[in-house]
Amino acid sequence: MKILYRTKEEANEEQEKAFLALSPEERFLSFLSLSRKILKLPVNRTNKKQSHSSDFVIHLYDAK
């Protein structure tokens, strides 16, 4: 595994170049792959009324 040290801007630029180098079909397949991965993220299901299998919940907490 290779570790790279770079700024956020450099990393974003590299990711954008790599994405734009893909064909339109490859971009679409990449989007579908990312969508499938997002569905595997953990979901807080403590509240039964708000629990839906397709919901994506983000909880923000103030740092004290």
PDB file of N, CA and C in Angstrom:
ATOM      1  N   MET A   1       0.845  -1.176   0.000  1.00  0.00           N
ATOM      2  CA  MET A   1       0.000   0.000   0.000  1.00  0.00           C
ATOM      3  C   MET A   1       0.889   1.239   0.000  1.00  0.00           C
ATOM      4  N   LYS A   2       0.510   2.205  -0.817  1.00  0.00           N
ATOM      5  CA  LYS A   2       1.285   3.431  -0.938  1.00  0.00           C
ATOM      6  C   LYS A   2       0.536   4.576  -0.251  1.00  0.00           C
ATOM      7  N   ILE A   3       1.238   5.334   0.580  1.00  0.00           N
ATOM      8  CA  ILE A   3       0.645   6.473   1.278  1.00  0.00           C
ATOM      9  C   ILE A   3       1.117   7.751   0.602  1.00  0.00           C
ATOM     10  N   LEU A   4       0.147   8.590   0.218  1.00  0.00           N
ATOM     11  CA  LEU A   4       0.463   9.864  -0.428  1.00  0.00           C
ATOM     12  C   LEU A   4       0.087  11.009   0.501  1.00  0.00           C
ATOM     13  N   TYR A   5       0.953  11.994   0.586  1.00  0.00           N
ATOM     14  CA  TYR A   5       0.673  13.199   1.369  1.00  0.00           C
ATOM     15  C   TYR A   5       0.436  14.335   0.390  1.00  0.00           C
ATOM     16  N   ARG A   6      -0.780  14.875   0.404  1.00  0.00           N
ATOM     17  CA  ARG A   6      -1.134  15.955  -0.515  1.00  0.00           C
ATOM     18  C   ARG A   6      -2.260  16.779   0.096  1.00  0.00           C
ATOM     19  N   THR A   7      -2.489  17.937  -0.491  1.00  0.00           N
ATOM     20  CA  THR A   7      -3.560  18.795   0.013  1.00  0.00           C
ATOM     21  C   THR A   7      -4.900  18.269  -0.489  1.00  0.00           C
ATOM     22  N   LYS A   8      -5.958  18.758   0.129  1.00  0.00           N
ATOM     23  CA  LYS A   8      -7.302  18.367  -0.286  1.00  0.00           C
ATOM     24  C   LYS A   8      -7.541  18.778  -1.734  1.00  0.00           C
ATOM     25  N   GLU A   9      -7.074  19.963  -2.100  1.00  0.00           N
ATOM     26  CA  GLU A   9      -7.256  20.451  -3.466  1.00  0.00           C
ATOM     27  C   GLU A   9      -6.552  19.541  -4.466  1.00  0.00           C
ATOM     28  N   GLU A  10      -5.337  19.117  -4.131  1.00  0.00           N
ATOM     29  CA  GLU A  10      -4.587  18.218  -5.019  1.00  0.00           C
ATOM     30  C   GLU A  10      -5.306  16.874  -5.164  1.00  0.00           C
ATOM     31  N   ALA A  11      -5.804  16.358  -4.056  1.00  0.00           N
ATOM     32  CA  ALA A  11      -6.507  15.076  -4.087  1.00  0.00           C
ATOM     33  C   ALA A  11      -7.787  15.187  -4.912  1.00  0.00           C
ATOM     34  N   ASN A  12      -8.537  16.270  -4.713  1.00  0.00           N
ATOM     35  CA  ASN A  12      -9.773  16.467  -5.471  1.00  0.00           C
ATOM     36  C   ASN A  12      -9.492  16.607  -6.958  1.00  0.00           C
ATOM     37  N   GLU A  13      -8.441  17.337  -7.301  1.00  0.00           N
ATOM     38  CA  GLU A  13      -8.079  17.525  -8.706  1.00  0.00           C
ATOM     39  C   GLU A  13      -7.708  16.187  -9.353  1.00  0.00           C
ATOM     40  N   GLU A  14      -6.956  15.374  -8.635  1.00  0.00           N
ATOM     41  CA  GLU A  14      -6.558  14.062  -9.164  1.00  0.00           C
ATOM     42  C   GLU A  14      -7.778  13.159  -9.358  1.00  0.00           C
ATOM     43  N   GLN A  15      -8.689  13.169  -8.393  1.00  0.00           N
ATOM     44  CA  GLN A  15      -9.909  12.364  -8.510  1.00  0.00           C
ATOM     45  C   GLN A  15     -10.764  12.835  -9.679  1.00  0.00           C
ATOM     46  N   GLU A  16     -10.865  14.148  -9.859  1.00  0.00           N
ATOM     47  CA  GLU A  16     -11.660  14.689 -10.956  1.00  0.00           C
ATOM     48  C   GLU A  16     -11.060  14.298 -12.306  1.00  0.00           C
ATOM     49  N   LYS A  17      -9.745  14.404 -12.437  1.00  0.00           N
ATOM     50  CA  LYS A  17      -9.083  14.020 -13.691  1.00  0.00           C
ATOM     51  C   LYS A  17      -9.315  12.543 -13.996  1.00  0.00           C
ATOM     52  N   ALA A  18      -9.193  11.701 -12.984  1.00  0.00           N
ATOM     53  CA  ALA A  18      -9.398  10.264 -13.180  1.00  0.00           C
ATOM     54  C   ALA A  18     -10.838   9.974 -13.594  1.00  0.00           C
ATOM     55  N   PHE A  19     -11.794  10.684 -12.982  1.00  0.00           N
ATOM     56  CA  PHE A  19     -13.202  10.474 -13.312  1.00  0.00           C
ATOM     57  C   PHE A  19     -13.506  10.947 -14.726  1.00  0.00           C
ATOM     58  N   LEU A  20     -12.975  12.115 -15.105  1.00  0.00           N
ATOM     59  CA  LEU A  20     -13.238  12.647 -16.439  1.00  0.00           C
ATOM     60  C   LEU A  20     -12.547  11.835 -17.529  1.00  0.00           C
ATOM     61  N   ALA A  21     -11.530  11.062 -17.170  1.00  0.00           N
ATOM     62  CA  ALA A  21     -10.848  10.208 -18.142  1.00  0.00           C
ATOM     63  C   ALA A  21     -11.697   8.985 -18.506  1.00  0.00           C
ATOM     64  N   LEU A  22     -12.704   8.691 -17.699  1.00  0.00           N
ATOM     65  CA  LEU A  22     -13.582   7.555 -17.973  1.00  0.00           C
ATOM     66  C   LEU A  22     -14.544   7.884 -19.107  1.00  0.00           C
ATOM     67  N   SER A  23     -14.990   6.861 -19.804  1.00  0.00           N
ATOM     68  CA  SER A  23     -16.010   7.049 -20.839  1.00  0.00           C
ATOM     69  C   SER A  23     -17.348   7.304 -20.146  1.00  0.00           C
ATOM     70  N   PRO A  24     -18.330   7.853 -20.862  1.00  0.00           N
ATOM     71  CA  PRO A  24     -19.645   8.077 -20.231  1.00  0.00           C
ATOM     72  C   PRO A  24     -20.243   6.793 -19.638  1.00  0.00           C
ATOM     73  N   GLU A  25     -20.050   5.670 -20.319  1.00  0.00           N
ATOM     74  CA  GLU A  25     -20.570   4.401 -19.805  1.00  0.00           C
ATOM     75  C   GLU A  25     -19.870   4.011 -18.501  1.00  0.00           C
ATOM     76  N   GLU A  26     -18.546   4.200 -18.457  1.00  0.00           N
ATOM     77  CA  GLU A  26     -17.787   3.876 -17.248  1.00  0.00           C
ATOM     78  C   GLU A  26     -18.170   4.799 -16.097  1.00  0.00           C
ATOM     79  N   ARG A  27     -18.450   6.058 -16.400  1.00  0.00           N
ATOM     80  CA  ARG A  27     -18.887   7.002 -15.359  1.00  0.00           C
ATOM     81  C   ARG A  27     -20.205   6.549 -14.751  1.00  0.00           C
ATOM     82  N   PHE A  28     -21.126   6.128 -15.620  1.00  0.00           N
ATOM     83  CA  PHE A  28     -22.430   5.674 -15.140  1.00  0.00           C
ATOM     84  C   PHE A  28     -22.279   4.427 -14.273  1.00  0.00           C
ATOM     85  N   LEU A  29     -21.457   3.480 -14.717  1.00  0.00           N
ATOM     86  CA  LEU A  29     -21.231   2.268 -13.928  1.00  0.00           C
ATOM     87  C   LEU A  29     -20.552   2.597 -12.602  1.00  0.00           C
ATOM     88  N   SER A  30     -19.660   3.576 -12.611  1.00  0.00           N
ATOM     89  CA  SER A  30     -19.008   4.021 -11.381  1.00  0.00           C
ATOM     90  C   SER A  30     -20.039   4.610 -10.419  1.00  0.00           C
ATOM     91  N   PHE A  31     -20.972   5.382 -10.957  1.00  0.00           N
ATOM     92  CA  PHE A  31     -22.046   5.959 -10.152  1.00  0.00           C
ATOM     93  C   PHE A  31     -22.903   4.856  -9.528  1.00  0.00           C
ATOM     94  N   LEU A  32     -23.256   3.847 -10.322  1.00  0.00           N
ATOM     95  CA  LEU A  32     -24.063   2.744  -9.796  1.00  0.00           C
ATOM     96  C   LEU A  32     -23.319   1.984  -8.702  1.00  0.00           C
ATOM     97  N   SER A  33     -22.032   1.783  -8.899  1.00  0.00           N
ATOM     98  CA  SER A  33     -21.215   1.095  -7.899  1.00  0.00           C
ATOM     99  C   SER A  33     -21.187   1.887  -6.593  1.00  0.00           C
ATOM    100  N   LEU A  34     -20.996   3.194  -6.689  1.00  0.00           N
ATOM    101  CA  LEU A  34     -20.991   4.042  -5.500  1.00  0.00           C
ATOM    102  C   LEU A  34     -22.351   4.005  -4.804  1.00  0.00           C
ATOM    103  N   SER A  35     -23.424   4.001  -5.584  1.00  0.00           N
ATOM    104  CA  SER A  35     -24.770   3.938  -5.008  1.00  0.00           C
ATOM    105  C   SER A  35     -24.962   2.660  -4.202  1.00  0.00           C
ATOM    106  N   ARG A  36     -24.454   1.536  -4.721  1.00  0.00           N
ATOM    107  CA  ARG A  36     -24.555   0.267  -3.998  1.00  0.00           C
ATOM    108  C   ARG A  36     -23.754   0.311  -2.700  1.00  0.00           C
ATOM    109  N   LYS A  37     -22.581   0.937  -2.745  1.00  0.00           N
ATOM    110  CA  LYS A  37     -21.739   1.029  -1.547  1.00  0.00           C
ATOM    111  C   LYS A  37     -22.400   1.894  -0.480  1.00  0.00           C
ATOM    112  N   ILE A  38     -23.080   2.956  -0.897  1.00  0.00           N
ATOM    113  CA  ILE A  38     -23.755   3.846   0.047  1.00  0.00           C
ATOM    114  C   ILE A  38     -24.841   3.094   0.810  1.00  0.00           C
ATOM    115  N   LEU A  39     -25.511   2.163   0.141  1.00  0.00           N
ATOM    116  CA  LEU A  39     -26.567   1.393   0.801  1.00  0.00           C
ATOM    117  C   LEU A  39     -26.031   0.528   1.933  1.00  0.00           C
ATOM    118  N   LYS A  40     -24.731   0.240   1.931  1.00  0.00           N
ATOM    119  CA  LYS A  40     -24.126  -0.602   2.967  1.00  0.00           C
ATOM    120  C   LYS A  40     -23.690   0.195   4.196  1.00  0.00           C
ATOM    121  N   LEU A  41     -23.807   1.520   4.156  1.00  0.00           N
ATOM    122  CA  LEU A  41     -23.418   2.340   5.301  1.00  0.00           C
ATOM    123  C   LEU A  41     -24.349   2.071   6.479  1.00  0.00           C
ATOM    124  N   PRO A  42     -23.837   2.153   7.694  1.00  0.00           N
ATOM    125  CA  PRO A  42     -24.681   1.890   8.865  1.00  0.00           C
ATOM    126  C   PRO A  42     -25.764   2.956   9.031  1.00  0.00           C
ATOM    127  N   VAL A  43     -26.911   2.508   9.500  1.00  0.00           N
ATOM    128  CA  VAL A  43     -28.057   3.396   9.699  1.00  0.00           C
ATOM    129  C   VAL A  43     -28.546   3.235  11.129  1.00  0.00           C
ATOM    130  N   ASN A  44     -28.832   4.352  11.795  1.00  0.00           N
ATOM    131  CA  ASN A  44     -29.363   4.326  13.154  1.00  0.00           C
ATOM    132  C   ASN A  44     -30.853   4.011  13.085  1.00  0.00           C
ATOM    133  N   ARG A  45     -31.264   2.900  13.685  1.00  0.00           N
ATOM    134  CA  ARG A  45     -32.665   2.481  13.625  1.00  0.00           C
ATOM    135  C   ARG A  45     -33.293   2.418  15.018  1.00  0.00           C
ATOM    136  N   THR A  46     -32.952   3.343  15.884  1.00  0.00           N
ATOM    137  CA  THR A  46     -33.481   3.308  17.248  1.00  0.00           C
ATOM    138  C   THR A  46     -34.925   3.783  17.310  1.00  0.00           C
ATOM    139  N   ASN A  47     -35.327   4.684  16.428  1.00  0.00           N
ATOM    140  CA  ASN A  47     -36.691   5.196  16.425  1.00  0.00           C
ATOM    141  C   ASN A  47     -37.502   4.412  15.398  1.00  0.00           C
ATOM    142  N   LYS A  48     -38.444   3.604  15.866  1.00  0.00           N
ATOM    143  CA  LYS A  48     -39.216   2.725  14.980  1.00  0.00           C
ATOM    144  C   LYS A  48     -40.087   3.512  13.999  1.00  0.00           C
ATOM    145  N   LYS A  49     -40.598   4.686  14.409  1.00  0.00           N
ATOM    146  CA  LYS A  49     -41.466   5.469  13.533  1.00  0.00           C
ATOM    147  C   LYS A  49     -40.713   6.005  12.319  1.00  0.00           C
ATOM    148  N   GLN A  50     -39.458   6.367  12.497  1.00  0.00           N
ATOM    149  CA  GLN A  50     -38.689   6.960  11.417  1.00  0.00           C
ATOM    150  C   GLN A  50     -37.820   5.944  10.686  1.00  0.00           C
ATOM    151  N   SER A  51     -37.860   4.702  11.076  1.00  0.00           N
ATOM    152  CA  SER A  51     -36.986   3.693  10.489  1.00  0.00           C
ATOM    153  C   SER A  51     -37.559   3.181   9.170  1.00  0.00           C
ATOM    154  N   HIS A  52     -36.893   3.511   8.086  1.00  0.00           N
ATOM    155  CA  HIS A  52     -37.242   3.013   6.760  1.00  0.00           C
ATOM    156  C   HIS A  52     -35.985   2.417   6.164  1.00  0.00           C
ATOM    157  N   SER A  53     -36.124   1.342   5.440  1.00  0.00           N
ATOM    158  CA  SER A  53     -34.945   0.638   4.931  1.00  0.00           C
ATOM    159  C   SER A  53     -34.130   1.481   3.961  1.00  0.00           C
ATOM    160  N   SER A  54     -34.723   2.494   3.326  1.00  0.00           N
ATOM    161  CA  SER A  54     -33.982   3.285   2.345  1.00  0.00           C
ATOM    162  C   SER A  54     -33.492   4.626   2.896  1.00  0.00           C
ATOM    163  N   ASP A  55     -33.711   4.891   4.189  1.00  0.00           N
ATOM    164  CA  ASP A  55     -33.278   6.165   4.767  1.00  0.00           C
ATOM    165  C   ASP A  55     -31.782   6.172   5.043  1.00  0.00           C
ATOM    166  N   PHE A  56     -31.167   7.337   4.873  1.00  0.00           N
ATOM    167  CA  PHE A  56     -29.761   7.554   5.208  1.00  0.00           C
ATOM    168  C   PHE A  56     -29.750   8.667   6.239  1.00  0.00           C
ATOM    169  N   VAL A  57     -29.286   8.376   7.455  1.00  0.00           N
ATOM    170  CA  VAL A  57     -29.369   9.323   8.562  1.00  0.00           C
ATOM    171  C   VAL A  57     -27.974   9.777   8.964  1.00  0.00           C
ATOM    172  N   ILE A  58     -27.806  11.097   9.101  1.00  0.00           N
ATOM    173  CA  ILE A  58     -26.552  11.667   9.586  1.00  0.00           C
ATOM    174  C   ILE A  58     -26.868  12.432  10.861  1.00  0.00           C
ATOM    175  N   HIS A  59     -26.189  12.094  11.950  1.00  0.00           N
ATOM    176  CA  HIS A  59     -26.369  12.793  13.216  1.00  0.00           C
ATOM    177  C   HIS A  59     -25.175  13.715  13.434  1.00  0.00           C
ATOM    178  N   LEU A  60     -25.440  14.982  13.707  1.00  0.00           N
ATOM    179  CA  LEU A  60     -24.390  15.961  13.967  1.00  0.00           C
ATOM    180  C   LEU A  60     -24.394  16.298  15.449  1.00  0.00           C
ATOM    181  N   TYR A  61     -23.215  16.314  16.047  1.00  0.00           N
ATOM    182  CA  TYR A  61     -23.076  16.625  17.462  1.00  0.00           C
ATOM    183  C   TYR A  61     -22.122  17.799  17.624  1.00  0.00           C
ATOM    184  N   ASP A  62     -22.445  18.701  18.545  1.00  0.00           N
ATOM    185  CA  ASP A  62     -21.567  19.832  18.836  1.00  0.00           C
ATOM    186  C   ASP A  62     -20.380  19.350  19.649  1.00  0.00           C
ATOM    187  N   ALA A  63     -19.192  19.775  19.257  1.00  0.00           N
ATOM    188  CA  ALA A  63     -17.983  19.440  20.018  1.00  0.00           C
ATOM    189  C   ALA A  63     -17.921  20.341  21.240  1.00  0.00           C
ATOM    190  N   LYS A  64     -17.755  19.745  22.411  1.00  0.00           N
ATOM    191  CA  LYS A  64     -17.718  20.542  23.644  1.00  0.00           C
ATOM    192  C   LYS A  64     -16.385  20.420  24.287  1.00  0.00           C
TER     193      LYS A  64
END
